[in-house]
Amino acid sequence: MTSAVRGWNRLREHNPLIGFVDACLRGPAQVVFQNNPVSGLLILAALAWGAVEQGQPRVFGGAVLGLVVGTVTALVLRVDLDSWRKGLYGFSPVLTGLAVPTFLDDRPLMWLYLVLGAAATTVVTLALNAVFQTWGLTAFTMPFVLTTWVLLLGAYQFDRFTVLTGTTPKFPGEGPVAGGRFDWDLVPTFLRGVSQVFLINSWVAGLLILAALLLNSRASAAFAVLGTVGATLLALWFGADGASLDKGLYGFNAVLTAIAVGAVLHRPGALVTAYTLFGIALTLFVQVALATVLTPLAVPVLTGPFNIATWLLLLPRRHFGPLPDRARIRETVVSAVKRTIRPYAEER
């Protein structure tokens, strides 16, 4: 296995096409903070399975197109090549590529809309990272969130598009808060909480994504499970909508928060786990609050709650131990954050 990895690395260094494919494969993996092309390939397989299972193979096509367009756009804009090779300009565009065919009807112009959106996501990534460097943070998936919100809200003004978010614009408090039936089939629900990170409603896809995490980092896989289980059970306890619970919609933001806070930015331990559990609850509360704010607009929260909650957890600069020094974890979307906070941790 090690020799195969070395061989692949030599190929990507000397063959531009292989290097481009490698950067693209790392993009999906970087959504869940992993810098591993095999993990990215597994995640793409999960997306293909989930899209076909849902009867929407175009969603997988959108993911691939968004990934390629975003990665090419970053290359054209002459971004830092080291970051580009790690897939750091592919992870938000792949999410935009998933979102556009998921929430808009299938028309030829939708694909042009997707291409423009994926390219814009890369530009927004550069802009937001420049802003967040002030506080030693990174934009995470917020470029995808902002770009997709703009695309969906703009689509309401175009006669050529139909928005398919599945929600009806209404003022908060109108009608029942919770509805639908929860099946109490917990394990598939938890797995769907993982797959919903990529807007896919499939427990098989969730299992494949967990396998992709486990391949690169056992801690990341463990905290992903903690995130989906903790947020789903807490939402169930508070009486959240049963149909949304069954689809895993209360777990996916917490999955990302748990991986970032519990496995990537801190060395896993008892205190870090406690802080991560608090972060899971915070993410859930931010999610339901943001859903209330967005209800009149009938647009989904996407991964906005993860971004907001994780920024809030990082800004106090509470560090519970030495940062992990494993290369496959270090070279992720949060590497800039870790470089900023390492001197602070060493002072402690």
Tab-separated table of N, CA and C in Angstrom, residues 51-190:
chain	number	residue	atom	x	y	z
A	51	ALA	N	-27.128	9.365	-5.373
A	51	ALA	CA	-27.854	10.067	-6.436
A	51	ALA	C	-28.707	9.095	-7.241
A	52	VAL	N	-28.151	7.930	-7.573
A	52	VAL	CA	-28.910	6.928	-8.323
A	52	VAL	C	-30.042	6.365	-7.467
A	53	GLU	N	-29.756	6.132	-6.193
A	53	GLU	CA	-30.781	5.614	-5.281
A	53	GLU	C	-31.961	6.579	-5.174
A	54	GLN	N	-31.672	7.877	-5.202
A	54	GLN	CA	-32.732	8.877	-5.122
A	54	GLN	C	-33.414	9.127	-6.468
A	55	GLY	N	-32.937	8.457	-7.518
A	55	GLY	CA	-33.496	8.661	-8.837
A	55	GLY	C	-33.085	9.970	-9.467
A	56	GLN	N	-31.942	10.532	-9.013
A	56	GLN	CA	-31.450	11.802	-9.537
A	56	GLN	C	-29.966	11.698	-9.886
A	57	PRO	N	-29.625	10.900	-10.893
A	57	PRO	CA	-28.202	10.782	-11.260
A	57	PRO	C	-27.591	12.108	-11.677
A	58	ARG	N	-28.412	13.058	-12.113
A	58	ARG	CA	-27.878	14.366	-12.493
A	58	ARG	C	-27.210	15.073	-11.316
A	59	VAL	N	-27.609	14.716	-10.098
A	59	VAL	CA	-26.986	15.319	-8.917
A	59	VAL	C	-25.511	14.927	-8.844
A	60	PHE	N	-25.213	13.673	-9.147
A	60	PHE	CA	-23.809	13.252	-9.161
A	60	PHE	C	-23.061	13.947	-10.296
A	61	GLY	N	-23.706	14.066	-11.463
A	61	GLY	CA	-23.091	14.800	-12.563
A	61	GLY	C	-22.790	16.235	-12.186
A	62	GLY	N	-23.705	16.859	-11.438
A	62	GLY	CA	-23.489	18.223	-10.967
A	62	GLY	C	-22.314	18.310	-10.014
A	63	ALA	N	-22.161	17.298	-9.154
A	63	ALA	CA	-21.039	17.293	-8.214
A	63	ALA	C	-19.705	17.246	-8.951
A	64	VAL	N	-19.606	16.362	-9.940
A	64	VAL	CA	-18.356	16.236	-10.704
A	64	VAL	C	-18.084	17.511	-11.483
A	65	LEU	N	-19.113	18.068	-12.121
A	65	LEU	CA	-18.935	19.290	-12.896
A	65	LEU	C	-18.518	20.450	-11.994
A	66	GLY	N	-19.180	20.596	-10.861
A	66	GLY	CA	-18.820	21.662	-9.928
A	66	GLY	C	-17.400	21.521	-9.421
A	67	LEU	N	-16.992	20.284	-9.124
A	67	LEU	CA	-15.639	20.015	-8.642
A	67	LEU	C	-14.597	20.416	-9.679
A	68	VAL	N	-14.812	20.018	-10.933
A	68	VAL	CA	-13.851	20.316	-11.999
A	68	VAL	C	-13.802	21.818	-12.278
A	69	VAL	N	-14.977	22.449	-12.366
A	69	VAL	CA	-15.026	23.885	-12.666
A	69	VAL	C	-14.359	24.688	-11.555
A	70	GLY	N	-14.661	24.358	-10.299
A	70	GLY	CA	-14.055	25.082	-9.185
A	70	GLY	C	-12.554	24.931	-9.133
A	71	THR	N	-12.071	23.715	-9.404
A	71	THR	CA	-10.636	23.459	-9.375
A	71	THR	C	-9.932	24.175	-10.523
A	72	VAL	N	-10.539	24.154	-11.708
A	72	VAL	CA	-9.957	24.857	-12.861
A	72	VAL	C	-9.954	26.362	-12.629
A	73	THR	N	-11.043	26.882	-12.073
A	73	THR	CA	-11.135	28.323	-11.804
A	73	THR	C	-10.007	28.770	-10.879
A	74	ALA	N	-9.729	27.982	-9.846
A	74	ALA	CA	-8.647	28.322	-8.919
A	74	ALA	C	-7.302	28.332	-9.637
A	75	LEU	N	-7.106	27.385	-10.552
A	75	LEU	CA	-5.859	27.328	-11.305
A	75	LEU	C	-5.724	28.556	-12.197
A	76	VAL	N	-6.809	28.945	-12.859
A	76	VAL	CA	-6.793	30.122	-13.728
A	76	VAL	C	-6.487	31.385	-12.917
A	77	LEU	N	-7.003	31.445	-11.685
A	77	LEU	CA	-6.785	32.614	-10.830
A	77	LEU	C	-5.414	32.595	-10.148
A	78	ARG	N	-4.620	31.575	-10.455
A	78	ARG	CA	-3.241	31.462	-9.942
A	78	ARG	C	-3.177	31.488	-8.413
A	79	VAL	N	-3.958	30.626	-7.821
A	79	VAL	CA	-3.932	30.499	-6.366
A	79	VAL	C	-2.653	29.788	-5.947
A	80	ASP	N	-2.428	29.741	-4.643
A	80	ASP	CA	-1.280	29.018	-4.095
A	80	ASP	C	-1.346	27.553	-4.521
A	81	LEU	N	-0.319	27.082	-5.247
A	81	LEU	CA	-0.367	25.739	-5.818
A	81	LEU	C	-0.367	24.641	-4.760
A	82	ASP	N	0.285	24.868	-3.647
A	82	ASP	CA	0.312	23.864	-2.586
A	82	ASP	C	-1.096	23.640	-2.046
A	83	SER	N	-1.824	24.715	-1.802
A	83	SER	CA	-3.204	24.591	-1.350
A	83	SER	C	-4.076	23.970	-2.432
A	84	TRP	N	-3.837	24.342	-3.674
A	84	TRP	CA	-4.614	23.798	-4.789
A	84	TRP	C	-4.433	22.289	-4.885
A	85	ARG	N	-3.196	21.820	-4.736
A	85	ARG	CA	-2.912	20.372	-4.825
A	85	ARG	C	-3.593	19.595	-3.709
A	86	LYS	N	-3.864	20.240	-2.599
A	86	LYS	CA	-4.525	19.570	-1.475
A	86	LYS	C	-6.044	19.538	-1.614
A	87	GLY	N	-6.568	20.080	-2.713
A	87	GLY	CA	-8.011	20.051	-2.932
A	87	GLY	C	-8.774	21.133	-2.216
A	88	LEU	N	-8.053	22.154	-1.734
A	88	LEU	CA	-8.708	23.174	-0.919
A	88	LEU	C	-9.582	24.134	-1.726
A	89	TYR	N	-9.519	24.048	-3.050
A	89	TYR	CA	-10.395	24.874	-3.878
A	89	TYR	C	-11.428	24.023	-4.616
A	90	GLY	N	-11.572	22.770	-4.182
A	90	GLY	CA	-12.562	21.890	-4.788
A	90	GLY	C	-13.717	21.535	-3.888
A	91	PHE	N	-13.532	21.665	-2.566
A	91	PHE	CA	-14.552	21.129	-1.665
A	91	PHE	C	-15.836	21.956	-1.632
A	92	SER	N	-15.739	23.279	-1.664
A	92	SER	CA	-16.961	24.083	-1.702
A	92	SER	C	-17.661	24.013	-3.062
A	93	PRO	N	-16.920	24.089	-4.198
A	93	PRO	CA	-17.598	23.937	-5.488
A	93	PRO	C	-18.294	22.587	-5.679
A	94	VAL	N	-17.741	21.509	-5.114
A	94	VAL	CA	-18.429	20.221	-5.269
A	94	VAL	C	-19.777	20.252	-4.548
A	95	LEU	N	-19.858	20.952	-3.427
A	95	LEU	CA	-21.127	21.096	-2.720
A	95	LEU	C	-22.109	21.963	-3.503
A	96	THR	N	-21.595	23.037	-4.124
A	96	THR	CA	-22.451	23.861	-4.981
A	96	THR	C	-22.969	23.033	-6.155
A	97	GLY	N	-22.094	22.199	-6.709
A	97	GLY	CA	-22.503	21.324	-7.803
A	97	GLY	C	-23.570	20.330	-7.402
A	98	LEU	N	-23.565	19.905	-6.167
A	98	LEU	CA	-24.614	19.025	-5.652
A	98	LEU	C	-25.915	19.790	-5.424
A	99	ALA	N	-25.791	21.017	-4.917
A	99	ALA	CA	-26.976	21.778	-4.510
A	99	ALA	C	-27.821	22.254	-5.685
A	100	VAL	N	-27.180	22.722	-6.750
A	100	VAL	CA	-27.935	23.321	-7.858
A	100	VAL	C	-28.890	22.315	-8.507
A	101	PRO	N	-28.451	21.111	-8.907
A	101	PRO	CA	-29.416	20.165	-9.476
A	101	PRO	C	-30.356	19.550	-8.445
A	102	THR	N	-30.007	19.652	-7.164
A	102	THR	CA	-30.910	19.160	-6.126
A	102	THR	C	-32.091	20.103	-5.935
A	103	PHE	N	-31.826	21.408	-5.975
A	103	PHE	CA	-32.857	22.389	-5.633
A	103	PHE	C	-33.438	23.144	-6.826
A	104	LEU	N	-32.950	22.865	-8.041
A	104	LEU	CA	-33.523	23.471	-9.240
A	104	LEU	C	-33.952	22.367	-10.203
A	105	ASP	N	-35.016	22.628	-10.976
A	105	ASP	CA	-35.496	21.621	-11.919
A	105	ASP	C	-34.499	21.439	-13.063
A	106	ASP	N	-34.604	20.274	-13.723
A	106	ASP	CA	-33.632	19.885	-14.734
A	106	ASP	C	-33.955	20.540	-16.077
A	107	ARG	N	-33.226	21.602	-16.382
A	107	ARG	CA	-33.342	22.285	-17.665
A	107	ARG	C	-31.938	22.569	-18.179
A	108	PRO	N	-31.765	22.725	-19.486
A	108	PRO	CA	-30.415	22.988	-20.009
A	108	PRO	C	-29.731	24.191	-19.363
A	109	LEU	N	-30.492	25.258	-19.089
A	109	LEU	CA	-29.890	26.447	-18.496
A	109	LEU	C	-29.407	26.209	-17.067
A	110	MET	N	-29.961	25.179	-16.425
A	110	MET	CA	-29.528	24.867	-15.058
A	110	MET	C	-28.045	24.532	-15.026
A	111	TRP	N	-27.555	23.883	-16.078
A	111	TRP	CA	-26.144	23.492	-16.111
A	111	TRP	C	-25.241	24.704	-16.278
A	112	LEU	N	-25.673	25.675	-17.058
A	112	LEU	CA	-24.908	26.922	-17.153
A	112	LEU	C	-24.917	27.647	-15.813
A	113	TYR	N	-26.058	27.641	-15.147
A	113	TYR	CA	-26.191	28.250	-13.819
A	113	TYR	C	-25.216	27.587	-12.850
A	114	LEU	N	-25.097	26.260	-12.959
A	114	LEU	CA	-24.195	25.497	-12.085
A	114	LEU	C	-22.740	25.880	-12.340
A	115	VAL	N	-22.360	25.956	-13.609
A	115	VAL	CA	-20.977	26.302	-13.954
A	115	VAL	C	-20.616	27.682	-13.406
A	116	LEU	N	-21.505	28.639	-13.616
A	116	LEU	CA	-21.258	29.986	-13.103
A	116	LEU	C	-21.184	29.978	-11.578
A	117	GLY	N	-22.063	29.199	-10.945
A	117	GLY	CA	-22.074	29.120	-9.486
A	117	GLY	C	-20.819	28.483	-8.930
A	118	ALA	N	-20.326	27.424	-9.578
A	118	ALA	CA	-19.110	26.752	-9.104
A	118	ALA	C	-17.901	27.672	-9.219
A	119	ALA	N	-17.808	28.394	-10.351
A	119	ALA	CA	-16.711	29.352	-10.517
A	119	ALA	C	-16.806	30.460	-9.472
A	120	ALA	N	-18.033	30.943	-9.235
A	120	ALA	CA	-18.228	31.997	-8.229
A	120	ALA	C	-17.854	31.508	-6.839
A	121	THR	N	-18.110	30.234	-6.552
A	121	THR	CA	-17.778	29.676	-5.238
A	121	THR	C	-16.283	29.774	-4.967
A	122	THR	N	-15.466	29.519	-5.984
A	122	THR	CA	-14.017	29.638	-5.821
A	122	THR	C	-13.613	31.082	-5.531
A	123	VAL	N	-14.224	32.012	-6.251
A	123	VAL	CA	-13.916	33.429	-6.019
A	123	VAL	C	-14.328	33.835	-4.605
A	124	VAL	N	-15.504	33.385	-4.167
A	124	VAL	CA	-15.984	33.706	-2.821
A	124	VAL	C	-15.067	33.070	-1.777
A	125	THR	N	-14.542	31.890	-2.057
A	125	THR	CA	-13.587	31.247	-1.143
A	125	THR	C	-12.367	32.131	-0.926
A	126	LEU	N	-11.805	32.644	-2.007
A	126	LEU	CA	-10.645	33.521	-1.901
A	126	LEU	C	-10.981	34.785	-1.115
A	127	ALA	N	-12.152	35.348	-1.382
A	127	ALA	CA	-12.559	36.586	-0.707
A	127	ALA	C	-12.764	36.376	0.787
A	128	LEU	N	-13.504	35.324	1.148
A	128	LEU	CA	-13.803	35.101	2.566
A	128	LEU	C	-12.561	34.693	3.351
A	129	ASN	N	-11.702	33.888	2.743
A	129	ASN	CA	-10.475	33.512	3.456
A	129	ASN	C	-9.602	34.727	3.727
A	130	ALA	N	-9.582	35.689	2.790
A	130	ALA	CA	-8.823	36.919	3.012
A	130	ALA	C	-9.385	37.696	4.201
A	131	VAL	N	-10.707	37.667	4.354
A	131	VAL	CA	-11.342	38.372	5.474
A	131	VAL	C	-11.105	37.639	6.792
A	132	PHE	N	-11.311	36.325	6.783
A	132	PHE	CA	-11.248	35.569	8.033
A	132	PHE	C	-9.829	35.390	8.560
A	133	GLN	N	-8.830	35.616	7.734
A	133	GLN	CA	-7.451	35.561	8.219
A	133	GLN	C	-7.213	36.563	9.336
A	134	THR	N	-7.996	37.633	9.350
A	134	THR	CA	-7.873	38.653	10.393
A	134	THR	C	-8.030	38.046	11.778
A	135	TRP	N	-8.917	37.052	11.889
A	135	TRP	CA	-9.187	36.422	13.189
A	135	TRP	C	-8.547	35.046	13.300
A	136	GLY	N	-7.660	34.705	12.369
A	136	GLY	CA	-7.020	33.401	12.414
A	136	GLY	C	-7.957	32.260	12.105
A	137	LEU	N	-8.997	32.533	11.306
A	137	LEU	CA	-9.979	31.523	10.951
A	137	LEU	C	-9.942	31.275	9.448
A	138	THR	N	-10.674	30.274	9.027
A	138	THR	CA	-10.847	30.003	7.607
A	138	THR	C	-12.340	30.012	7.296
A	139	ALA	N	-12.680	30.101	6.021
A	139	ALA	CA	-14.086	30.236	5.626
A	139	ALA	C	-14.842	28.919	5.706
A	140	PHE	N	-14.136	27.798	5.881
A	140	PHE	CA	-14.780	26.477	5.882
A	140	PHE	C	-15.658	26.321	4.637
A	141	THR	N	-16.938	25.930	4.808
A	141	THR	CA	-17.832	25.741	3.652
A	141	THR	C	-18.757	26.935	3.427
A	142	MET	N	-18.474	28.060	4.074
A	142	MET	CA	-19.354	29.218	3.918
A	142	MET	C	-19.404	29.748	2.484
A	143	PRO	N	-18.335	29.656	1.682
A	143	PRO	CA	-18.467	30.075	0.277
A	143	PRO	C	-19.554	29.307	-0.464
A	144	PHE	N	-19.630	28.003	-0.227
A	144	PHE	CA	-20.715	27.205	-0.813
A	144	PHE	C	-22.072	27.683	-0.332
A	145	VAL	N	-22.194	27.942	0.960
A	145	VAL	CA	-23.472	28.358	1.538
A	145	VAL	C	-23.934	29.682	0.935
A	146	LEU	N	-23.068	30.683	0.955
A	146	LEU	CA	-23.453	32.003	0.451
A	146	LEU	C	-23.772	31.959	-1.045
A	147	THR	N	-22.928	31.272	-1.803
A	147	THR	CA	-23.160	31.202	-3.247
A	147	THR	C	-24.471	30.492	-3.560
A	148	THR	N	-24.746	29.403	-2.868
A	148	THR	CA	-25.977	28.654	-3.140
A	148	THR	C	-27.203	29.442	-2.717
A	149	TRP	N	-27.127	30.141	-1.605
A	149	TRP	CA	-28.258	31.000	-1.216
A	149	TRP	C	-28.539	32.041	-2.295
A	150	VAL	N	-27.482	32.665	-2.817
A	150	VAL	CA	-27.661	33.670	-3.871
A	150	VAL	C	-28.273	33.029	-5.117
A	151	LEU	N	-27.774	31.853	-5.501
A	151	LEU	CA	-28.295	31.180	-6.686
A	151	LEU	C	-29.773	30.820	-6.528
A	152	LEU	N	-30.153	30.319	-5.375
A	152	LEU	CA	-31.550	29.912	-5.164
A	152	LEU	C	-32.474	31.117	-5.065
A	153	LEU	N	-32.064	32.138	-4.320
A	153	LEU	CA	-32.895	33.340	-4.204
A	153	LEU	C	-33.017	34.047	-5.551
A	154	GLY	N	-31.923	34.053	-6.314
A	154	GLY	CA	-31.979	34.656	-7.638
A	154	GLY	C	-32.870	33.883	-8.588
A	155	ALA	N	-32.908	32.562	-8.428
A	155	ALA	CA	-33.719	31.729	-9.325
A	155	ALA	C	-35.207	32.048	-9.226
A	156	TYR	N	-35.650	32.568	-8.073
A	156	TYR	CA	-37.058	32.949	-7.929
A	156	TYR	C	-37.444	34.058	-8.907
A	157	GLN	N	-36.464	34.818	-9.360
A	157	GLN	CA	-36.732	35.947	-10.249
A	157	GLN	C	-36.607	35.583	-11.733
A	158	PHE	N	-36.256	34.333	-12.024
A	158	PHE	CA	-36.093	33.906	-13.409
A	158	PHE	C	-37.189	32.934	-13.798
A	159	ASP	N	-37.823	33.202	-14.910
A	159	ASP	CA	-38.911	32.349	-15.373
A	159	ASP	C	-38.416	30.987	-15.848
A	160	ARG	N	-37.127	30.886	-16.150
A	160	ARG	CA	-36.573	29.636	-16.681
A	160	ARG	C	-36.259	28.607	-15.603
A	161	PHE	N	-36.398	28.980	-14.339
A	161	PHE	CA	-36.062	28.059	-13.256
A	161	PHE	C	-37.261	27.824	-12.339
A	162	THR	N	-37.295	26.648	-11.747
A	162	THR	CA	-38.258	26.336	-10.694
A	162	THR	C	-37.478	25.850	-9.479
A	163	VAL	N	-37.660	26.522	-8.358
A	163	VAL	CA	-36.940	26.167	-7.133
A	163	VAL	C	-37.652	25.005	-6.453
A	164	LEU	N	-36.883	23.959	-6.106
A	164	LEU	CA	-37.454	22.720	-5.562
A	164	LEU	C	-36.942	22.436	-4.156
A	165	THR	N	-36.973	23.430	-3.298
A	165	THR	CA	-36.456	23.215	-1.939
A	165	THR	C	-37.406	22.399	-1.077
A	166	GLY	N	-38.643	22.229	-1.506
A	166	GLY	CA	-39.597	21.431	-0.742
A	166	GLY	C	-40.212	22.153	0.430
A	167	THR	N	-39.954	23.442	0.549
A	167	THR	CA	-40.535	24.234	1.637
A	167	THR	C	-41.353	25.378	1.045
A	168	THR	N	-42.289	25.871	1.843
A	168	THR	CA	-43.155	26.968	1.414
A	168	THR	C	-42.805	28.218	2.211
A	169	PRO	N	-42.599	29.350	1.546
A	169	PRO	CA	-42.316	30.585	2.288
A	169	PRO	C	-43.447	30.920	3.254
A	170	LYS	N	-43.107	31.178	4.512
A	170	LYS	CA	-44.116	31.572	5.494
A	170	LYS	C	-43.409	32.248	6.656
A	171	PHE	N	-44.157	33.011	7.415
A	171	PHE	CA	-43.578	33.668	8.574
A	171	PHE	C	-43.414	32.666	9.709
A	172	PRO	N	-42.355	32.792	10.511
A	172	PRO	CA	-42.161	31.882	11.638
A	172	PRO	C	-43.360	31.897	12.574
A	173	GLY	N	-43.731	30.719	13.050
A	173	GLY	CA	-44.860	30.616	13.968
A	173	GLY	C	-46.171	30.302	13.299
A	174	GLU	N	-46.208	30.372	11.968
A	174	GLU	CA	-47.431	30.039	11.251
A	174	GLU	C	-47.495	28.533	11.028
A	175	GLY	N	-48.538	27.904	11.552
A	175	GLY	CA	-48.693	26.471	11.386
A	175	GLY	C	-47.884	25.692	12.404
A	176	PRO	N	-48.028	24.369	12.416
A	176	PRO	CA	-47.311	23.538	13.385
A	176	PRO	C	-45.820	23.535	13.127
A	177	VAL	N	-45.054	23.482	14.212
A	177	VAL	CA	-43.596	23.471	14.095
A	177	VAL	C	-43.114	22.106	13.632
A	178	ALA	N	-43.619	21.065	14.253
A	178	ALA	CA	-43.166	19.709	13.951
A	178	ALA	C	-44.290	18.913	13.332
A	179	GLY	N	-43.947	18.055	12.439
A	179	GLY	CA	-44.920	17.176	11.805
A	179	GLY	C	-44.201	15.986	11.228
A	180	GLY	N	-44.935	15.067	10.672
A	180	GLY	CA	-44.309	13.885	10.107
A	180	GLY	C	-44.054	12.834	11.157
A	181	ARG	N	-43.763	11.655	10.704
A	181	ARG	CA	-43.599	10.513	11.592
A	181	ARG	C	-42.150	10.046	11.584
A	182	PHE	N	-41.636	9.799	12.780
A	182	PHE	CA	-40.276	9.268	12.909
A	182	PHE	C	-40.364	7.755	13.056
A	183	ASP	N	-39.594	7.037	12.238
A	183	ASP	CA	-39.713	5.576	12.168
A	183	ASP	C	-38.969	4.832	13.280
A	184	TRP	N	-38.127	5.530	14.033
A	184	TRP	CA	-37.339	4.920	15.106
A	184	TRP	C	-36.362	3.861	14.585
A	185	ASP	N	-36.016	3.951	13.327
A	185	ASP	CA	-34.981	3.086	12.775
A	185	ASP	C	-33.677	3.853	12.892
A	186	LEU	N	-33.060	3.818	14.066
A	186	LEU	CA	-32.042	4.791	14.435
A	186	LEU	C	-30.745	4.690	13.639
A	187	VAL	N	-30.236	3.495	13.429
A	187	VAL	CA	-28.931	3.362	12.770
A	187	VAL	C	-28.952	3.935	11.352
A	188	PRO	N	-29.935	3.588	10.505
A	188	PRO	CA	-29.991	4.241	9.191
A	188	PRO	C	-30.156	5.751	9.293
A	189	THR	N	-30.901	6.212	10.302
A	189	THR	CA	-31.066	7.656	10.490
A	189	THR	C	-29.736	8.317	10.802
A	190	PHE	N	-28.954	7.706	11.684
A	190	PHE	CA	-27.634	8.254	12.008
A	190	PHE	C	-26.733	8.295	10.763
